[in-house]
XYZ file of C-alpha atoms in Angstrom:
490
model
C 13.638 56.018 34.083
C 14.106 52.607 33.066
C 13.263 51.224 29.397
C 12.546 48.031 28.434
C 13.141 46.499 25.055
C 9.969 45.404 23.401
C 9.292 41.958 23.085
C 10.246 40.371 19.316
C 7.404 37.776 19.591
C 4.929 40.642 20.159
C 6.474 42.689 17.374
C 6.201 39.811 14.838
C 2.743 38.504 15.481
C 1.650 42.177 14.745
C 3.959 42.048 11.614
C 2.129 38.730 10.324
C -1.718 40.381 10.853
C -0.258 43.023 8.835
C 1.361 41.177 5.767
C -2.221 39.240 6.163
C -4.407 42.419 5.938
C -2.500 43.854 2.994
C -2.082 40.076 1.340
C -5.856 40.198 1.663
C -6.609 42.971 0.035
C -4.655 42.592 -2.671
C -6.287 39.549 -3.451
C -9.455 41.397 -3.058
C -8.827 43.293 -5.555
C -7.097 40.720 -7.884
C -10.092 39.145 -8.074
C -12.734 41.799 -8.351
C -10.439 42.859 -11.182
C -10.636 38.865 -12.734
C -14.384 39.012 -12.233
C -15.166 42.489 -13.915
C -12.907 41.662 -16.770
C -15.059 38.488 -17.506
C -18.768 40.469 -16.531
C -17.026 42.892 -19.225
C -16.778 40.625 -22.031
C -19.910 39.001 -21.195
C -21.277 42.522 -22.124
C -19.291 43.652 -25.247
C -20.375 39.999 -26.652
C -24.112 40.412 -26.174
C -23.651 44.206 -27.652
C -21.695 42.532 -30.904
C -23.218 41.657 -34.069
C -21.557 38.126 -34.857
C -21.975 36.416 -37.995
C -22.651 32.775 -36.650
C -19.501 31.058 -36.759
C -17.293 30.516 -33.470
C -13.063 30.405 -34.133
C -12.005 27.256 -31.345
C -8.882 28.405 -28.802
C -6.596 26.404 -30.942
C -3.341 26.669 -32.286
C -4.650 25.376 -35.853
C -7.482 27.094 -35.980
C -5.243 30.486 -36.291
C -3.352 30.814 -39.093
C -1.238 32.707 -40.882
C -4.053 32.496 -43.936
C -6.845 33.590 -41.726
C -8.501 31.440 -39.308
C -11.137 27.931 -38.996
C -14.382 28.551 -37.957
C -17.068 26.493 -36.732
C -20.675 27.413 -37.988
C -24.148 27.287 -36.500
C -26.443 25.277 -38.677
C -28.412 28.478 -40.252
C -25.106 30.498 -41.163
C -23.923 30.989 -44.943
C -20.709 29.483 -43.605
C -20.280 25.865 -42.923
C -17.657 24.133 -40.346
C -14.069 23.788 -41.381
C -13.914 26.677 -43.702
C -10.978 29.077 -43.806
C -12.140 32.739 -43.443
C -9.187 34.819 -45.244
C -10.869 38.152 -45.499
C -13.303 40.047 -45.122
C -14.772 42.871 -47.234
C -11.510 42.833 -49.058
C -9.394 43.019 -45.997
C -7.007 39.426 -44.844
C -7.381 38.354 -41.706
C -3.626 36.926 -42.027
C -0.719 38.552 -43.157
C 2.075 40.899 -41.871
C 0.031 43.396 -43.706
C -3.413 42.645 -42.360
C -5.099 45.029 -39.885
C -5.471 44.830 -36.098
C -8.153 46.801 -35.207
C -11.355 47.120 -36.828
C -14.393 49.503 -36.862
C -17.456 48.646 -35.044
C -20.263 46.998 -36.773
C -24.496 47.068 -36.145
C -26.887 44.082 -36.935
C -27.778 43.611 -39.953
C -24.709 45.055 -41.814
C -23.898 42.603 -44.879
C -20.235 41.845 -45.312
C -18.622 39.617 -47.814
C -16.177 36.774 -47.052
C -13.921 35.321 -48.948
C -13.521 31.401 -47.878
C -11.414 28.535 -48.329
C -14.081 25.309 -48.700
C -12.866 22.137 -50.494
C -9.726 23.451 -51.423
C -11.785 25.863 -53.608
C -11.712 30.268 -53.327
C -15.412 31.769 -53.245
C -17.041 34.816 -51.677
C -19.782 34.003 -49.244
C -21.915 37.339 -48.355
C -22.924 37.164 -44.372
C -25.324 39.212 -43.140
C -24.424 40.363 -39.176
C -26.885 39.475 -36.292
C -27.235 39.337 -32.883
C -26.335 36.232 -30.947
C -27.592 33.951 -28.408
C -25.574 33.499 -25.302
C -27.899 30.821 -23.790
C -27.313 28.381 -26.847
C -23.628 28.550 -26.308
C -24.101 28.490 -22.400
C -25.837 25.526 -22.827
C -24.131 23.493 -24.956
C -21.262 23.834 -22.159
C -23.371 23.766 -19.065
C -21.674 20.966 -17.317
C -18.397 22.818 -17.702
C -19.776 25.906 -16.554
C -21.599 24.646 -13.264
C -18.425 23.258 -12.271
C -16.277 26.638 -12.401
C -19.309 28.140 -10.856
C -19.425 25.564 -8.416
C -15.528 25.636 -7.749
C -15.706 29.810 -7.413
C -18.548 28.807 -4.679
C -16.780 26.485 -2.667
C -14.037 28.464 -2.867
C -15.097 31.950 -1.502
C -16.621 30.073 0.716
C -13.409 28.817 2.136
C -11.956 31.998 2.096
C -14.885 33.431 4.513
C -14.049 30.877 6.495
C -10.142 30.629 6.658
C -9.130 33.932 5.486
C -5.346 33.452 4.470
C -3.041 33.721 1.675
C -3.411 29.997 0.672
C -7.217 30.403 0.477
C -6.244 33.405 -0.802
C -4.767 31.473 -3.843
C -7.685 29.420 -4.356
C -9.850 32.583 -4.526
C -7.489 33.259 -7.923
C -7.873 30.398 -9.072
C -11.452 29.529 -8.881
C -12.056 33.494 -10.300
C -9.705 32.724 -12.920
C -11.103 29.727 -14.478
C -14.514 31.185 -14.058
C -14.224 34.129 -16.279
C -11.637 32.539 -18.609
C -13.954 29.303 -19.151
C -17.083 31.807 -19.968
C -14.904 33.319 -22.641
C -13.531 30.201 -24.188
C -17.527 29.112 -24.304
C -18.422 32.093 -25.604
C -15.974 32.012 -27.672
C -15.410 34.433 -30.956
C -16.404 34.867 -34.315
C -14.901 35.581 -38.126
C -15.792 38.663 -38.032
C -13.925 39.544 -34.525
C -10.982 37.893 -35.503
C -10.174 41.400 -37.825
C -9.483 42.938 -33.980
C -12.167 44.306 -32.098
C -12.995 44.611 -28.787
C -14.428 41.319 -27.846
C -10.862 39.661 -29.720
C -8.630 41.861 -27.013
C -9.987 41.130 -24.070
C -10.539 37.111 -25.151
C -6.879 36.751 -25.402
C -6.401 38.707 -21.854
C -8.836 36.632 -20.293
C -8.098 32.974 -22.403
C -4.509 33.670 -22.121
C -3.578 35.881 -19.254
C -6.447 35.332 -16.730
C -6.379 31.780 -17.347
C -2.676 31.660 -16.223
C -3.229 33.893 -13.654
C -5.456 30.960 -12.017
C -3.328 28.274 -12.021
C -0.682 30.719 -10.645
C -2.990 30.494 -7.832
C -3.102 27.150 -7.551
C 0.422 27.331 -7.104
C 0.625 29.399 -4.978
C -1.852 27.303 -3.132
C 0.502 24.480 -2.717
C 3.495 26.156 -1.640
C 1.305 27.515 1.188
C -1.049 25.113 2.445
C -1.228 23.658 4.979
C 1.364 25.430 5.753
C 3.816 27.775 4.281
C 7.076 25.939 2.764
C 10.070 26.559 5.106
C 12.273 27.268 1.737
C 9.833 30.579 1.941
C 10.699 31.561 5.280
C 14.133 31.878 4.376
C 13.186 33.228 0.498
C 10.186 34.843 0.551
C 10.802 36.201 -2.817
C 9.724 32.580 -4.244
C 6.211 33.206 -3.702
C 5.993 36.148 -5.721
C 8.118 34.468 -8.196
C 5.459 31.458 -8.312
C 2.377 33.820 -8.734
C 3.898 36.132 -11.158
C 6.358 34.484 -12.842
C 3.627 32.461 -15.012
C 1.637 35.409 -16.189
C 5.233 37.602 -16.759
C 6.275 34.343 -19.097
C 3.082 34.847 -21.482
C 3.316 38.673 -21.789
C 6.827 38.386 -22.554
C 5.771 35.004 -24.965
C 3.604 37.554 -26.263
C 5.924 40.704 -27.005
C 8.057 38.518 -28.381
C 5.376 36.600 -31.451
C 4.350 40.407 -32.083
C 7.414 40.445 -35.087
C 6.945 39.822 -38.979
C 3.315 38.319 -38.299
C 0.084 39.095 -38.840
C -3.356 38.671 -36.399
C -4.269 35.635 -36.606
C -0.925 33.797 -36.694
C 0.168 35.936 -33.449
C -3.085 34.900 -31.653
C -2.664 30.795 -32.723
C 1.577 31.275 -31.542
C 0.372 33.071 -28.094
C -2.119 30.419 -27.688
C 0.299 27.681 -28.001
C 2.706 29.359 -25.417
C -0.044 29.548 -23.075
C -0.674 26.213 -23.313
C 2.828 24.987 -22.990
C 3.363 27.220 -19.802
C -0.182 26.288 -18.345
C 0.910 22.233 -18.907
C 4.720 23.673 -16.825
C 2.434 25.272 -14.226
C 0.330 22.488 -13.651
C 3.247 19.729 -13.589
C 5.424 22.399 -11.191
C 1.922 22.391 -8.531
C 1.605 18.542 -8.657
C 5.332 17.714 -7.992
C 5.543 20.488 -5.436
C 2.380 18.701 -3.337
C 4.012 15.525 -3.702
C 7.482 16.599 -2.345
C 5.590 18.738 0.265
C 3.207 15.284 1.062
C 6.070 13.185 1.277
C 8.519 15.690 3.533
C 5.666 16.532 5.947
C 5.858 15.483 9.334
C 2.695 17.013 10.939
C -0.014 14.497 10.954
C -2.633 17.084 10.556
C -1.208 17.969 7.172
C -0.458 14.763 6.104
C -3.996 14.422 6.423
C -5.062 17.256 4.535
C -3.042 17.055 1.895
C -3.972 13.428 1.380
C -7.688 14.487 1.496
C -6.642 16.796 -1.154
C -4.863 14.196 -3.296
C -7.875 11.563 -3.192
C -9.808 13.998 -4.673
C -7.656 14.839 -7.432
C -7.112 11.002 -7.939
C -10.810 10.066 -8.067
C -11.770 13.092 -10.163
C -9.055 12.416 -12.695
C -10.251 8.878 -12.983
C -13.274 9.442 -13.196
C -12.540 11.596 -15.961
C -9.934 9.618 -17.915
C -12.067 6.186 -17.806
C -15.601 8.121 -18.130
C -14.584 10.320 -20.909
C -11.040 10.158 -22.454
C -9.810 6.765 -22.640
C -13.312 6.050 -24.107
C -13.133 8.703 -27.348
C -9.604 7.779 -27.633
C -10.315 4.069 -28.088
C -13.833 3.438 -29.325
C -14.305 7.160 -30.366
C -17.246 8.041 -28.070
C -17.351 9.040 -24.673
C -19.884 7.054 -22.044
C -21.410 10.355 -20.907
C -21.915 13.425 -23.154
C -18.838 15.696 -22.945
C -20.953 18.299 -21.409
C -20.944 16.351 -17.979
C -17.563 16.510 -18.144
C -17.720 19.119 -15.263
C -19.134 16.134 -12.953
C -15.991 14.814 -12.580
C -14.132 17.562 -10.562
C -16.930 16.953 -7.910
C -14.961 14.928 -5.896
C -12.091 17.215 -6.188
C -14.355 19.821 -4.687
C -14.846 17.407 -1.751
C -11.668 16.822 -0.864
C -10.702 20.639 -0.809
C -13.344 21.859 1.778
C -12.658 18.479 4.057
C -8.968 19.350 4.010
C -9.114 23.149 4.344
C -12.409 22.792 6.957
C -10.465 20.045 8.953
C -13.790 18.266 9.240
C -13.650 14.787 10.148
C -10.064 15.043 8.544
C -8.897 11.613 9.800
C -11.904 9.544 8.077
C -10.113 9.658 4.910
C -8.294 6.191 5.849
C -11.368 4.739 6.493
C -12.674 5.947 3.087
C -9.991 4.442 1.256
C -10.181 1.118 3.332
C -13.767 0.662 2.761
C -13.458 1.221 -0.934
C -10.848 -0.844 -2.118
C -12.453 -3.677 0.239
C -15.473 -3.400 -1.199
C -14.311 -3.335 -4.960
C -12.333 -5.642 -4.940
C -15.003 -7.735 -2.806
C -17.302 -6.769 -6.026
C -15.490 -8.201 -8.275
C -14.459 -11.487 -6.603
C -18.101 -12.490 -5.657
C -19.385 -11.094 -9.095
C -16.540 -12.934 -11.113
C -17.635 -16.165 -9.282
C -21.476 -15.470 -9.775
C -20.406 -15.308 -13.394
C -18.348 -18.146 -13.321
C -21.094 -20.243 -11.832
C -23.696 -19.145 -13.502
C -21.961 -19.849 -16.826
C -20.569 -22.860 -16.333
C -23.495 -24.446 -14.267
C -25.452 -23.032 -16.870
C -24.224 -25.467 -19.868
C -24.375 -28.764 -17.990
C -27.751 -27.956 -16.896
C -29.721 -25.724 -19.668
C -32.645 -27.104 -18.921
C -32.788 -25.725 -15.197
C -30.733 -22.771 -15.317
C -33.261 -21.063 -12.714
C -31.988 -23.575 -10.524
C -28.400 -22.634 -11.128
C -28.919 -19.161 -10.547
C -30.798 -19.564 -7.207
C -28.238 -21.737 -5.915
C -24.756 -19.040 -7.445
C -27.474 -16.729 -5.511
C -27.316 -18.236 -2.415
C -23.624 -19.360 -2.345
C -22.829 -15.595 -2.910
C -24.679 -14.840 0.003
C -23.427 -17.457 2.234
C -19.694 -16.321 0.915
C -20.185 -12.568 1.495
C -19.185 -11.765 5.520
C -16.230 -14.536 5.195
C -14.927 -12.948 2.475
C -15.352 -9.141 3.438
C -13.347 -9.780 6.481
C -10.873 -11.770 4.642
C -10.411 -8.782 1.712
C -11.081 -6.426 4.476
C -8.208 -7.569 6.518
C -5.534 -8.049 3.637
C -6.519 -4.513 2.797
C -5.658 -3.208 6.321
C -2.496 -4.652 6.260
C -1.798 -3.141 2.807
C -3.313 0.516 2.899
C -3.975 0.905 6.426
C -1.603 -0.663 8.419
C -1.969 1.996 11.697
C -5.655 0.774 11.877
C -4.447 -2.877 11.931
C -1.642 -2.433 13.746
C -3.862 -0.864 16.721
C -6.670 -3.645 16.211
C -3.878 -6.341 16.726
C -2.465 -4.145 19.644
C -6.126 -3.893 21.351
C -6.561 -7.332 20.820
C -3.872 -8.536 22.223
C -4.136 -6.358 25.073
C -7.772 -8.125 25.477
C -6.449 -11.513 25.565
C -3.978 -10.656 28.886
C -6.246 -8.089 30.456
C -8.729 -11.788 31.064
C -5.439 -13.694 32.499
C -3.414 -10.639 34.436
C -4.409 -10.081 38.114
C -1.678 -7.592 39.247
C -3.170 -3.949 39.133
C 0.097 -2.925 38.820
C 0.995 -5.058 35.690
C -2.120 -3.999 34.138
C -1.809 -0.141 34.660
C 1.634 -0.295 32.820
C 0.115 -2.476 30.021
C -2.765 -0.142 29.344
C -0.361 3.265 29.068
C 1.813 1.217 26.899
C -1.426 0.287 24.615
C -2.645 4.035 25.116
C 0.832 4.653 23.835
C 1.142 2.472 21.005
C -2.451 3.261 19.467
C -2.506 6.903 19.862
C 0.462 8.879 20.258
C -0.419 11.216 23.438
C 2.640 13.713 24.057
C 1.813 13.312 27.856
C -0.830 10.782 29.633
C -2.264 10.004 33.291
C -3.829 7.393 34.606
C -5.692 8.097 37.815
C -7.356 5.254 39.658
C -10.051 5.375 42.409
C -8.048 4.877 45.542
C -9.071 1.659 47.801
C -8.818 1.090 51.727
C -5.134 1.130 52.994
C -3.917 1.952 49.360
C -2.859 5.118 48.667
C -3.987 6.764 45.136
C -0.843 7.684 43.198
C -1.703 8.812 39.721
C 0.885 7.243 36.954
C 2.256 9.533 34.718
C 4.447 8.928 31.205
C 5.817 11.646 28.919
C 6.064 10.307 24.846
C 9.750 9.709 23.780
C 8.427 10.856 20.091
């Protein structure tokens, strides 16, 4: 009996399907484990008495003397003040507690406050709290992390994979982490309870834990990195060496410190390694966008950088660059969320494939047309104004006749911006239209059939890049048909 050696392509496509089940499942139960954390603390915070004041997830606002609050307008306490203790115990201190016992509406504590520079005891009476006024004052944020957890399990039902896989992470991650930063925590928390522990895991740790993900993400899609063929140990380095740097940040602001001051310093190592993170993902899909040679991913990934590009403009000239300067946002900074809409777009075209390749067109159209914008609206303007003081006392006049210039102007300039575009940002496009073109203008003078097959495989050629093409033409009395055939050099 004769035995045959089994074949090593077999052997390794049934390897892959099972590193993909058991990558899949894993990330199944990642993120059931991200979601029932959050569902969890959504829970213990409607169950806990609070005492109306909310401590923000920064670095100043937890100190070594106790911590900052910010107040609802009917609480004893007002914003800004410094909560040291409570019922005679500091919140900050090496000596301070951290754990405390669990409280019931309507129990009155007294705190002892820092306002004005000035020591007094304020007595607060505990109550229930509202989670729809704190909801709401965020809901722009919070549709988008729903919306982003939507689109994203979405994806993954559709193209199951460890890169989706990723983006399953991180849209689960920011989800339940941004519903506990809204949510938030009071004073009276702040001593160590319940709802304080599993904020930091989710604020800290969970929110990490995401833009691990999105790492992860990068290094994978559209598809895997060839450095992790050769190391596959760098993708589990990516995913958990984030998360392992906080816990170990953590462990390691535990000594000579009390609460509060431990919470602020693991705060501000979260945010220093979330910044690292985030830098690390946008260099790698830049390298990875610039050494790809597959047109197909070239595509996506630009798809996926347009996004991110109109979505952080949007957001920097909407809302940022407007508090910084004139210190007020155009929109409220509760439709904040809006701007990752686009970013949402570009993620489902580039991991759907759909109509992947119109993305070229998008951007051509665009800059032609704001540019075109402002040219004819600058010389509207200038027209109008101008015009406008040598004849006051017809300006109606003027602006009927900017009007109508504007109009005439408007197709002779589109194809002029539209064309000096093309040959800036989309130079295949006009590179084939001047090929086709061309090709036009001999196909009316050329005769020879011969002549004009060649031409039309080298135009085929030239404007599309088949690997292989044919041309097969209908064969005429005492011709015979022989079908022309050419292979692509590239």
């Amino acid at each position: 009996m004769a035995l045959t050696p089994a074949d090593p392509g077999a052997g390794a496509a049934v390897g892959a399907r099972l590193a993909g089940r058991r990558s899949g499942r894993l990330v199944g139960w990642l993120v059931a484990f991200i979601l029932a954390a959050g569902a969890t603390f959504v829970v213990l915070w409607l169950v806990t008495p609070g005492d109306g004041t909310q401590v923000p997830p920064r670095t100043r606002a937890w100190t070594g003397d106790g911590v900052l609050v910010q107040a609802a307008p009917d609480s004893p306490l007002g914003d800004g003040d410094l909560v040291t203790a409570i019922d005679g115990v500091p919140l900050g201190g090496a000596d301070g507690g951290w754990w405390s016992p669990a409280r019931r509406p309507g129990d009155r504590l007294d705190y002892q406050v820092v306002r004005d520079g000035q020591t007094r005891a304020v007595p607060v009476t505990l109550r229930r709290t509202q989670v729809a006024d704190r909801l709401v004052q965020a809901w722009g944020t919070i549709l988008f992390v729903v919306l982003l957890f939507g689109v994203v399990a979405y994806l993954y039902a559709r193209r199951p994979g460890p890169a989706t896989g990723g983006l399953l992470v991180l849209g689960s991650g920011l989800l339940s982490s941004d519903l506990a930063i809204e949510l938030g925590v009071s004073a009276m928390d702040a001593r160590g309870d319940s709802v304080l522990w599993l904020y930091v895991f989710l604020t800290q740790v969970v929110y990490v834990m995401g833009w691990a993900g999105l790492a992860a993400f990068v290094v994978l899609f559209p598809r895997p990195w060839s450095l992790l063929a050769r190391h596959r140990w760098l993708l589990w380095a990516v995913c958990a060496a984030p998360v392992g740097m906080v816990v170990v940040w953590a462990l390691a602001a535990l000594p000579g410190v009390g609460l509060t001051q431990w919470v602020g310093r693991v705060i501000a190592g979260e945010t220093f390694i979330s910044i690292a993170v985030l830098g690390l993902g946008i260099v790698l899909a830049m390298v990875r966008y610039l050494t790809a040679t597959d047109p197909i991913g070239r595509q996506q990934l630009k798809w996926l950088a347009g996004g991110a590009f109109v979505s952080g403009t949007l957001a920097l000239v909407v809302w940022f660059l407007p508090e910084l300067v004139f210190g007020e946002s155009l929109l409220p900074a509760a439709w904040l969320g809006f701007s990752g809409l686009p970013l949402l777009a570009g993620l489902t075209v580039a991991v759907l494939r759909y109509r992947l390749f119109d993305v070229d067109r998008i951007i051509s159209r665009t800059l032609a047309y704001g540019l075109l914008t402002l040219l004819l609206g600058g010389g509207y303007a200038a027209v109008v104004l101008g015009f406008g003081q040598l004849f006051d006392h017809d300006s109606s006049l003027v602006v009927a006749a900017a009007t109508l210039a504007m109009a005439a102007l408007f197709q002779p300039a589109r194809r002029r911006v539209q064309a000096a575009v093309d040959r800036r940002f989309n130079r295949h496009h006009y590179d084939t239209t001047q090929t086709v073109a061309a090709f036009s203008a001999r196909l009316r003078e050329q005769v020879d059939l011969d002549t004009l097959s060649a031409e039309l495989l080298t135009v085929a050629e030239q404007t599309m890049q088949p690997t292989q093409m044919s041309l097969w033409l209908r064969p005429q009395p005492g011709r015979l048909a022989v079908p022309l055939d050419r292979t692509s050099g590239g």
